[in-house]
PDB file of C-alpha atoms in Angstrom:
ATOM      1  CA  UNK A   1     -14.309   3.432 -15.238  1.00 66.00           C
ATOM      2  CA  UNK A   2     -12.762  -0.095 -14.565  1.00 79.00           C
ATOM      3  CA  UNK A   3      -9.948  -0.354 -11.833  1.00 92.00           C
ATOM      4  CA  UNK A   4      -6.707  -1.700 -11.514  1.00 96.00           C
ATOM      5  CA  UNK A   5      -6.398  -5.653 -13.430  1.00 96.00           C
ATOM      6  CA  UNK A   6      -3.571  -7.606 -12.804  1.00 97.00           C
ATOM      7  CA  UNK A   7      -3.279 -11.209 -14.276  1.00 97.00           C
ATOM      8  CA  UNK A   8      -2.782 -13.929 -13.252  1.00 97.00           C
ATOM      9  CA  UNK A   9      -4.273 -13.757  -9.968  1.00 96.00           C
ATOM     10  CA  UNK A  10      -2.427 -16.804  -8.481  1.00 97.00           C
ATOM     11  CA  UNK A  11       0.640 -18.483  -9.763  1.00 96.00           C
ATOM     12  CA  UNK A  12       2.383 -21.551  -8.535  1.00 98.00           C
ATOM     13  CA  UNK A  13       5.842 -22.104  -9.487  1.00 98.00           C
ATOM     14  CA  UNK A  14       9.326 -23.840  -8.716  1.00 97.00           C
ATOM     15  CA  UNK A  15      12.586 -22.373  -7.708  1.00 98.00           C
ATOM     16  CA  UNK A  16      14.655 -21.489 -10.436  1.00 98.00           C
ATOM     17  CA  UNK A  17      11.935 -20.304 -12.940  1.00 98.00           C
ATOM     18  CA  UNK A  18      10.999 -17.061 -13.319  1.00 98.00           C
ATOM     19  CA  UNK A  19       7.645 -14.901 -13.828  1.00 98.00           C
ATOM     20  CA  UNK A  20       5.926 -12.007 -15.499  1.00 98.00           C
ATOM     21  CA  UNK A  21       3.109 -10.422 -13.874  1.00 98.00           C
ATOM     22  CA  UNK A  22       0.819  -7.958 -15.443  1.00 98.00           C
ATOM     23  CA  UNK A  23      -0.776  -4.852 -14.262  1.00 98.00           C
ATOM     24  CA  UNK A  24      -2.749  -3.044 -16.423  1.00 98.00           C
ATOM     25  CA  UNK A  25      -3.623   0.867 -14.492  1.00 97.00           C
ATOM     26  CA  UNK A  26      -6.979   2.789 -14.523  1.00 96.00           C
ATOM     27  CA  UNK A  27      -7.394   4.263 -18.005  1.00 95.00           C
ATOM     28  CA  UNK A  28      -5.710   8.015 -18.092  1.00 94.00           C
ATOM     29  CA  UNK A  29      -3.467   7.313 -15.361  1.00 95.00           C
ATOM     30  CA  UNK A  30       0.760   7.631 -16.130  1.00 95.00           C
ATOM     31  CA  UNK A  31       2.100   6.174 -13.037  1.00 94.00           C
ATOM     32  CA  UNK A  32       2.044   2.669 -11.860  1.00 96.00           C
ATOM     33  CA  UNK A  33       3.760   1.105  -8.938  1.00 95.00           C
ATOM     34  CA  UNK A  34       4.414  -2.478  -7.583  1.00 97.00           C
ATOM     35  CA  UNK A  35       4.478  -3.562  -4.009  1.00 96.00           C
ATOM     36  CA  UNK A  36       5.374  -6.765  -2.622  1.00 97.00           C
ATOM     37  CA  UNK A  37       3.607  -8.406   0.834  1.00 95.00           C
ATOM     38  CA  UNK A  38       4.486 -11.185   3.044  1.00 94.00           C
ATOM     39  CA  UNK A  39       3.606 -12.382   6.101  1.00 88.00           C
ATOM     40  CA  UNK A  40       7.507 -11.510   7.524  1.00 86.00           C
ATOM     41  CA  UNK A  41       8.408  -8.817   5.686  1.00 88.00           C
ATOM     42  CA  UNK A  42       4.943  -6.293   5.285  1.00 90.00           C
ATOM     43  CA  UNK A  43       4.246  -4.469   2.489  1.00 93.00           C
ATOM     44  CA  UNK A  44       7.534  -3.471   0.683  1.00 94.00           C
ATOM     45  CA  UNK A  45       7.955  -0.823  -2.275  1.00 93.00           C
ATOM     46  CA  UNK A  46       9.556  -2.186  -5.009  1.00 96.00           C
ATOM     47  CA  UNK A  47       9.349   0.143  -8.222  1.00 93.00           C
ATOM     48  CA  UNK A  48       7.241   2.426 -10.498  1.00 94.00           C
ATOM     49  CA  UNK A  49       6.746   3.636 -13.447  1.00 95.00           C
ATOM     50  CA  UNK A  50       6.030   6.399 -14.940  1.00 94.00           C
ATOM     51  CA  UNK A  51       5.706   7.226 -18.686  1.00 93.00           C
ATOM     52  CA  UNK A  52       7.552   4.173 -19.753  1.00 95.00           C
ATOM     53  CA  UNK A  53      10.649   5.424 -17.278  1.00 94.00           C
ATOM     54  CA  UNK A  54      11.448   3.302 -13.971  1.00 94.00           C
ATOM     55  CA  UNK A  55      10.982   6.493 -12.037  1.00 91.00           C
ATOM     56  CA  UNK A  56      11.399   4.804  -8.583  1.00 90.00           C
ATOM     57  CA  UNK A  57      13.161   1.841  -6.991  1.00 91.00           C
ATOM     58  CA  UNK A  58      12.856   0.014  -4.071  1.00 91.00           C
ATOM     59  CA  UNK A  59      15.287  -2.109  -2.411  1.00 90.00           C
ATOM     60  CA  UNK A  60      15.300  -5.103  -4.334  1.00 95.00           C
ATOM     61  CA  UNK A  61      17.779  -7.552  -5.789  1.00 96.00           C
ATOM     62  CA  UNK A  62      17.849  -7.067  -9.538  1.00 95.00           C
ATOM     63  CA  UNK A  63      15.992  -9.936 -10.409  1.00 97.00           C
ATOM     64  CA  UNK A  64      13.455  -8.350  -9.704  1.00 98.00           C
ATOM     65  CA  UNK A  65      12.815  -5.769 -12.998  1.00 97.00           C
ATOM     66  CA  UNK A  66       9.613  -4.094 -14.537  1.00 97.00           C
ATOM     67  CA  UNK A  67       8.735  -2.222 -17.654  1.00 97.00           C
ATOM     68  CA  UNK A  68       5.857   0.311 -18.931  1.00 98.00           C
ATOM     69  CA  UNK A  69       4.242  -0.155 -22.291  1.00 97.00           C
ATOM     70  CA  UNK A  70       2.873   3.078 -24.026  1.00 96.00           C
ATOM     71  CA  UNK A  71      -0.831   2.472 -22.686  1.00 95.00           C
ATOM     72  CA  UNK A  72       0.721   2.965 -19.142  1.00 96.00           C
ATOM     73  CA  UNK A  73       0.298  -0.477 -19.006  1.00 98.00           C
ATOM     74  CA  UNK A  74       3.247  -2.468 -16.675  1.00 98.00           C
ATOM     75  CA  UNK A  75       4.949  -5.999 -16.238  1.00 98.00           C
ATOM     76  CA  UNK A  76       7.111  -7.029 -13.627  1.00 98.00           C
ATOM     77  CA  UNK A  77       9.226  -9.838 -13.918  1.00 98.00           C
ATOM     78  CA  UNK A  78      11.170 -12.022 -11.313  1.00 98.00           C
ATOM     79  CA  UNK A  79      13.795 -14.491 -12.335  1.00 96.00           C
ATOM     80  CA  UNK A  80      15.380 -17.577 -10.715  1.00 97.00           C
ATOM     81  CA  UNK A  81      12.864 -17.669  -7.954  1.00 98.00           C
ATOM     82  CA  UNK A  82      13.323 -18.429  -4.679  1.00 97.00           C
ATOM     83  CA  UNK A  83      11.327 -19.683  -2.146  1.00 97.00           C
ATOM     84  CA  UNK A  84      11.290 -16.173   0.283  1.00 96.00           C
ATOM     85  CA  UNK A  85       9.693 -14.915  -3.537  1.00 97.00           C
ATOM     86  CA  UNK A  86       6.579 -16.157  -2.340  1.00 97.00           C
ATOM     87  CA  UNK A  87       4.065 -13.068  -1.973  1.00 97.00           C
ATOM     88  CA  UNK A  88       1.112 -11.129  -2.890  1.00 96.00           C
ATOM     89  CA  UNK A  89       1.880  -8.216  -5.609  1.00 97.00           C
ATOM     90  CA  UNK A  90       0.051  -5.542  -6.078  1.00 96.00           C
ATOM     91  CA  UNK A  91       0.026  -3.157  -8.547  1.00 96.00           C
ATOM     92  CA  UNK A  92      -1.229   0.861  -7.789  1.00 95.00           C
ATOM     93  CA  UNK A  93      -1.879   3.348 -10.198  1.00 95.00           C
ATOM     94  CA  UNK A  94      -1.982   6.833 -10.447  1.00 92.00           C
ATOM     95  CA  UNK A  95      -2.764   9.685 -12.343  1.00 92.00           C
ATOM     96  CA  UNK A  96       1.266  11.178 -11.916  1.00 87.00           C
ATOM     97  CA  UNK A  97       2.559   9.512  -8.670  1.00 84.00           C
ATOM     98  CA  UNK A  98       2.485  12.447  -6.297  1.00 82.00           C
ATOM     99  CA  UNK A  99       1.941  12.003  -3.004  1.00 77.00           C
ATOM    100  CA  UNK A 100      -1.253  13.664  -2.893  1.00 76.00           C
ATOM    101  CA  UNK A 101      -3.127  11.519  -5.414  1.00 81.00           C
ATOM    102  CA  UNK A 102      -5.283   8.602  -4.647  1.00 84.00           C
ATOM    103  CA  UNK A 103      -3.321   5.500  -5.516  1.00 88.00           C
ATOM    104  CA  UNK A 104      -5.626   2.653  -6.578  1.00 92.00           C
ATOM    105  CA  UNK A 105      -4.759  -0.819  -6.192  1.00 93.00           C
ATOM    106  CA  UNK A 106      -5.391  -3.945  -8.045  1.00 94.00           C
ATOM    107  CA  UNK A 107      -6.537  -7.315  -6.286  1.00 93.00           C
ATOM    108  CA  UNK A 108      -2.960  -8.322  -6.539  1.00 95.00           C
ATOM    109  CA  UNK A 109      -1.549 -11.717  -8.162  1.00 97.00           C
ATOM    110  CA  UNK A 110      -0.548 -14.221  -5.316  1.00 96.00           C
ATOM    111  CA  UNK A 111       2.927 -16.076  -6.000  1.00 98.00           C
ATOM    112  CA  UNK A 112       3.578 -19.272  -4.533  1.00 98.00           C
ATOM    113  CA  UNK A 113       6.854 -20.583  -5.121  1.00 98.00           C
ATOM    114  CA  UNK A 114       7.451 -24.016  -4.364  1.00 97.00           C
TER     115      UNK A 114
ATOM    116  CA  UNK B   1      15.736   5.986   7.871  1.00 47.00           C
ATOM    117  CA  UNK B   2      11.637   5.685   7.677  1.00 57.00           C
ATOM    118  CA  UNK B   3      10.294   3.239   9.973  1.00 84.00           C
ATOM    119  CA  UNK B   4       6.569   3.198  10.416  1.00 92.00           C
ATOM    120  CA  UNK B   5       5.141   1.181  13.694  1.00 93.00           C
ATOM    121  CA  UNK B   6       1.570  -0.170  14.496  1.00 94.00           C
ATOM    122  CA  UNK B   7      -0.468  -2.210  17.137  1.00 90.00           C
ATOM    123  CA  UNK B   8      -1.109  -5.986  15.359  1.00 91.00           C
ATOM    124  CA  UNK B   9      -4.685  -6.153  16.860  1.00 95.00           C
ATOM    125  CA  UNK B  10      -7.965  -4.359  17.968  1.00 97.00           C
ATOM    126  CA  UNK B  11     -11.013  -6.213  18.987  1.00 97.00           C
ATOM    127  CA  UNK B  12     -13.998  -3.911  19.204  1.00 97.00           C
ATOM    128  CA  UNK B  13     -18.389  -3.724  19.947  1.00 97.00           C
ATOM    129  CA  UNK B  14     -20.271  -2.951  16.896  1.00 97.00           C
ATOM    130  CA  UNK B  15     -21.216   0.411  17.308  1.00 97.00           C
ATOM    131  CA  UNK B  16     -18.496   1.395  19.445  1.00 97.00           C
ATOM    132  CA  UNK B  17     -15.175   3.834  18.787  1.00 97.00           C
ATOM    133  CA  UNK B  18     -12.185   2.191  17.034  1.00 97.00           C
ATOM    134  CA  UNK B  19      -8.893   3.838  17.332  1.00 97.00           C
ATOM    135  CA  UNK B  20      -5.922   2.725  15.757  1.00 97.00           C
ATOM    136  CA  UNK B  21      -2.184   3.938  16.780  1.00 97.00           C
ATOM    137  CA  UNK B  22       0.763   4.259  14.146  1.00 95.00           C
ATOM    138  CA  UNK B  23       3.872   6.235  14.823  1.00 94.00           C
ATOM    139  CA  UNK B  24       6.433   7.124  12.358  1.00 90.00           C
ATOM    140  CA  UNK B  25      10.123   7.765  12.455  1.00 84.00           C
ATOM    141  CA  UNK B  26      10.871  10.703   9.728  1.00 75.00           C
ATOM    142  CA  UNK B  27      10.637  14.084  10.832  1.00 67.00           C
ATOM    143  CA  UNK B  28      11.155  16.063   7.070  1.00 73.00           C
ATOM    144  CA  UNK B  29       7.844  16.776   5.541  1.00 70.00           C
ATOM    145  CA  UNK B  30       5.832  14.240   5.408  1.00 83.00           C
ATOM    146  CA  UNK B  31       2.488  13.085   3.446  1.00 88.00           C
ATOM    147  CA  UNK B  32       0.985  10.346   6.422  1.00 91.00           C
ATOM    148  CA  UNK B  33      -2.057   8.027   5.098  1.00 93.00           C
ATOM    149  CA  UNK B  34      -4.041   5.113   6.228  1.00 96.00           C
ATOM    150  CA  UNK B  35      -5.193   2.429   4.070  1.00 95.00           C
ATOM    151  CA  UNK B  36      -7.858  -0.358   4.423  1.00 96.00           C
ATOM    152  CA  UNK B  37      -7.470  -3.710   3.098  1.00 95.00           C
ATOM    153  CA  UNK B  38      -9.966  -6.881   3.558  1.00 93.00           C
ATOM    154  CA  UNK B  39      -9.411 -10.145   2.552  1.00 87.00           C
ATOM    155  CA  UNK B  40      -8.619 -11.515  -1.013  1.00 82.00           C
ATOM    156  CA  UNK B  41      -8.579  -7.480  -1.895  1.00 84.00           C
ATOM    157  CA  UNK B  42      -5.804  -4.736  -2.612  1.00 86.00           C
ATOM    158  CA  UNK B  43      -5.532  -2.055  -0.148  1.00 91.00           C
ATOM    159  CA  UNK B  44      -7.905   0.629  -0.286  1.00 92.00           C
ATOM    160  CA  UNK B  45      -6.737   4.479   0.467  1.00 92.00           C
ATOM    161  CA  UNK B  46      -8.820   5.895   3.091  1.00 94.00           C
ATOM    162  CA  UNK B  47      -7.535   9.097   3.765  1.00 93.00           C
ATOM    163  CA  UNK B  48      -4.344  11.281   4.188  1.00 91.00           C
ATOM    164  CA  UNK B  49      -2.972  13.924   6.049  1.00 91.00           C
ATOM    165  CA  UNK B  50      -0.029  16.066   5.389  1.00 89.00           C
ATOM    166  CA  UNK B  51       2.115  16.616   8.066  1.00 85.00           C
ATOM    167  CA  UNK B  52       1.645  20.750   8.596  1.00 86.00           C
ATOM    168  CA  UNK B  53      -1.917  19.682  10.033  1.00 88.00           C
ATOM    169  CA  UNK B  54      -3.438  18.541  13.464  1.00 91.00           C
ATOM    170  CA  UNK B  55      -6.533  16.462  12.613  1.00 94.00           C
ATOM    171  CA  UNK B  56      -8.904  15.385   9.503  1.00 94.00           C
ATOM    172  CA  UNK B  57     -12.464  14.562   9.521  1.00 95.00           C
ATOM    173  CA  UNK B  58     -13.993  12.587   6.593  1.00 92.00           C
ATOM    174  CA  UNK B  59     -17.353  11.191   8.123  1.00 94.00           C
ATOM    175  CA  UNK B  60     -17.064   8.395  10.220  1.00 96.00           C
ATOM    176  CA  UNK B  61     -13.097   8.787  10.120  1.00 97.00           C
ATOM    177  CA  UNK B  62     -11.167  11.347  11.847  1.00 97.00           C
ATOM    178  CA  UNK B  63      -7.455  11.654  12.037  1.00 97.00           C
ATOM    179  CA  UNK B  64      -5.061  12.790  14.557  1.00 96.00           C
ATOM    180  CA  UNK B  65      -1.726  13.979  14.163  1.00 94.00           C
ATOM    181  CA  UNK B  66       0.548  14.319  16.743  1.00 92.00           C
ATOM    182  CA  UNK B  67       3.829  15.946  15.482  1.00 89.00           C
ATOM    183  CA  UNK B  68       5.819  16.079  18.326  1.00 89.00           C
ATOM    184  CA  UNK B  69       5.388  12.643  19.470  1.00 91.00           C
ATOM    185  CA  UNK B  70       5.420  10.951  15.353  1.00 90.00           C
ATOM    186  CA  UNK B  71       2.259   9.915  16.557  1.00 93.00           C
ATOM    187  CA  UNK B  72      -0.954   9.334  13.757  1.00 94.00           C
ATOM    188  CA  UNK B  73      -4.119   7.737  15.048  1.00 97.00           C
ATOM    189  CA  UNK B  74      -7.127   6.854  12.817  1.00 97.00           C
ATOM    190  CA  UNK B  75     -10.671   6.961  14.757  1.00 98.00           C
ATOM    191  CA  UNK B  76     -13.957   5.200  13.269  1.00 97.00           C
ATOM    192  CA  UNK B  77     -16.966   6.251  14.625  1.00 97.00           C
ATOM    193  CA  UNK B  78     -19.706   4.155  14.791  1.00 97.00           C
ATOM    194  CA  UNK B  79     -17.879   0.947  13.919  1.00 97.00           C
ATOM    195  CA  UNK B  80     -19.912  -1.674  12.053  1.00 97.00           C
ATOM    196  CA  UNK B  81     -18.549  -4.901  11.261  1.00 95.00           C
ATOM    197  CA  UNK B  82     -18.160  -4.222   7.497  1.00 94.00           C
ATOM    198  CA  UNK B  83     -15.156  -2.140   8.938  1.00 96.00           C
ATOM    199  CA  UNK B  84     -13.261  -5.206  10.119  1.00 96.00           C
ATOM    200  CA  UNK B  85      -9.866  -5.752   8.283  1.00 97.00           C
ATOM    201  CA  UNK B  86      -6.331  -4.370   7.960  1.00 96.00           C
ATOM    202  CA  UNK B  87      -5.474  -0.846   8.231  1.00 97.00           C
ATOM    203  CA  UNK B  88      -2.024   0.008   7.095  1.00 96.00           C
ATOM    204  CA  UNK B  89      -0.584   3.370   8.200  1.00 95.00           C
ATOM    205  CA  UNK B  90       1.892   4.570   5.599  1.00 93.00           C
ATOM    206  CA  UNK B  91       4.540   7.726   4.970  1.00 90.00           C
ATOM    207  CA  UNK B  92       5.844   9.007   1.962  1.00 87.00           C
ATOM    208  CA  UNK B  93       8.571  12.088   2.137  1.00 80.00           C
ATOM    209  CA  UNK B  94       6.880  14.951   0.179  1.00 71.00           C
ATOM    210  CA  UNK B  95       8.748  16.662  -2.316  1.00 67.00           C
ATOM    211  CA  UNK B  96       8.922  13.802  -5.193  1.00 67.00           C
ATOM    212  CA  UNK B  97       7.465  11.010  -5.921  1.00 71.00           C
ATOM    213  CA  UNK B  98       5.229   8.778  -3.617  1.00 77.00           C
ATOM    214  CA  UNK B  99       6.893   6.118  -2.359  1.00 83.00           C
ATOM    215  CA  UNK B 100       5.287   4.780   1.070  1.00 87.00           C
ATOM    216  CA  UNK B 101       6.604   3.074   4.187  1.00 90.00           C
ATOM    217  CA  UNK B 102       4.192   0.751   5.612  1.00 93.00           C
ATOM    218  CA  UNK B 103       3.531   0.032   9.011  1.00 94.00           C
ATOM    219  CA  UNK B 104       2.750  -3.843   9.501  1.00 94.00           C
ATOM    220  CA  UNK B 105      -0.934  -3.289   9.440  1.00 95.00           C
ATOM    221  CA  UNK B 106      -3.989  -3.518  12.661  1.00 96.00           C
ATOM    222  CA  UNK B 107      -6.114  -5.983  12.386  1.00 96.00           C
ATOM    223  CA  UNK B 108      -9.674  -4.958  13.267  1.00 97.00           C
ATOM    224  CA  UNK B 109     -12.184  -7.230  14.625  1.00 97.00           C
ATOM    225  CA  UNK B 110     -15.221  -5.986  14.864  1.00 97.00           C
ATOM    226  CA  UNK B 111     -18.095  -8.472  16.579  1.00 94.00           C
ATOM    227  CA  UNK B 112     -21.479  -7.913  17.573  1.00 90.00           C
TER     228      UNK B 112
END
């Protein structure tokens, strides 16, 4: 069964634009979830998904926004960057996105904003 | 609030014990898990414990839960240097939906 993909793995760009990221979960599972991590801040919740529903939010500004396609499949997106953007994100999935599951996580797609 | 705390470092001897500390702030029912991640890769879930038990034992890796103090500890047995990286100790309130609070992560060094 293949794990957790995300694409691209690393991104470079400029304050001011903005960014999709893809995550695409371990086939069969509903529930995906994205997670932010920096050097200063940890790793930080910051929404999931479940059956095409943002079930979940951290506490992010709202540029920061996701969706769920059909196949479970999810996309986060980021607008106007900002330099403090700059972070690893990882994507988990899940077969429902109870706490007693085994989340699997993706490699995660490094942002550097410049 | 949820606020989950951990040691940055551990330096151990190949084939010695490794124990890494976490304690955690919430005191409702909690699911309490550690997580390994080494470099260049996500973070990999280890094991979990819910908060109505005392210890776990999976192999090398036993867990200790302290519930009076909000204390979790994660013991490797045996530890070999393929077990150096970060181990993130995380809480999620039970009831819902997992949604985790992170400690800042131990770095384990492991050397020969």
């Amino acid at each position: 069964k293949a794990g957790v993909t995300q694409t691209p793995r690393y991104l470079i760009k400029t304050r001011g634009q903005q960014v999709t990221l893809s995550c695409s979960p371990i086939s069969g599972h509903r529930s995906v979830s994205w997670y932010q991590q920096t050097p200063g801040q940890g790793l930080q919740f910051l929404f999931e998904y479940f059956s095409e529903t943002q079930r979940n939010k951290g506490n992010f500004p709202g540029r920061f926004s996701g969706r769920q396609f059909s196949n479970s499949r999810s996309e986060m997106n980021v607008s106007t960057l900002e330099l403090g953007d700059s972070a690893l994100y990882l994507c988990a999935s899940s077969l429902e996105g109870q706490n007693q599951e085994t989340q699997y996580f993706g490699p995660g797609t490094r942002l550097l904003v410049l | 609030g949820e606020d989950v705390e951990q040691s940055l470092f551990l330096s151990v001897r190949e084939g010695d014990s490794s124990v890494i500390n976490c304690t955690y702030t919430d005191s409702s029912s909690t699911y309490l898990y550690w997580y390994k991640q080494e470099p260049g890769a996500g973070l990999q879930l280890l094991t979990y414990i819910f908060s109505n038990m005392d210890m776990k034992q999976d192999q090398r890796l036993t867990v200790l839960l302290n519930k009076k103090d909000k204390h979790l500890s994660l013991r490797i047995a045996d530890t070999q240097t393929g077990d150096s990286a970060i181990y993130f100790c995380a809480e999620a309130v039970s009831g819902g939906s997992y949604i985790p609070t992170f400690g800042r992560g131990t770095s384990l060094i492991v050397h020969p």
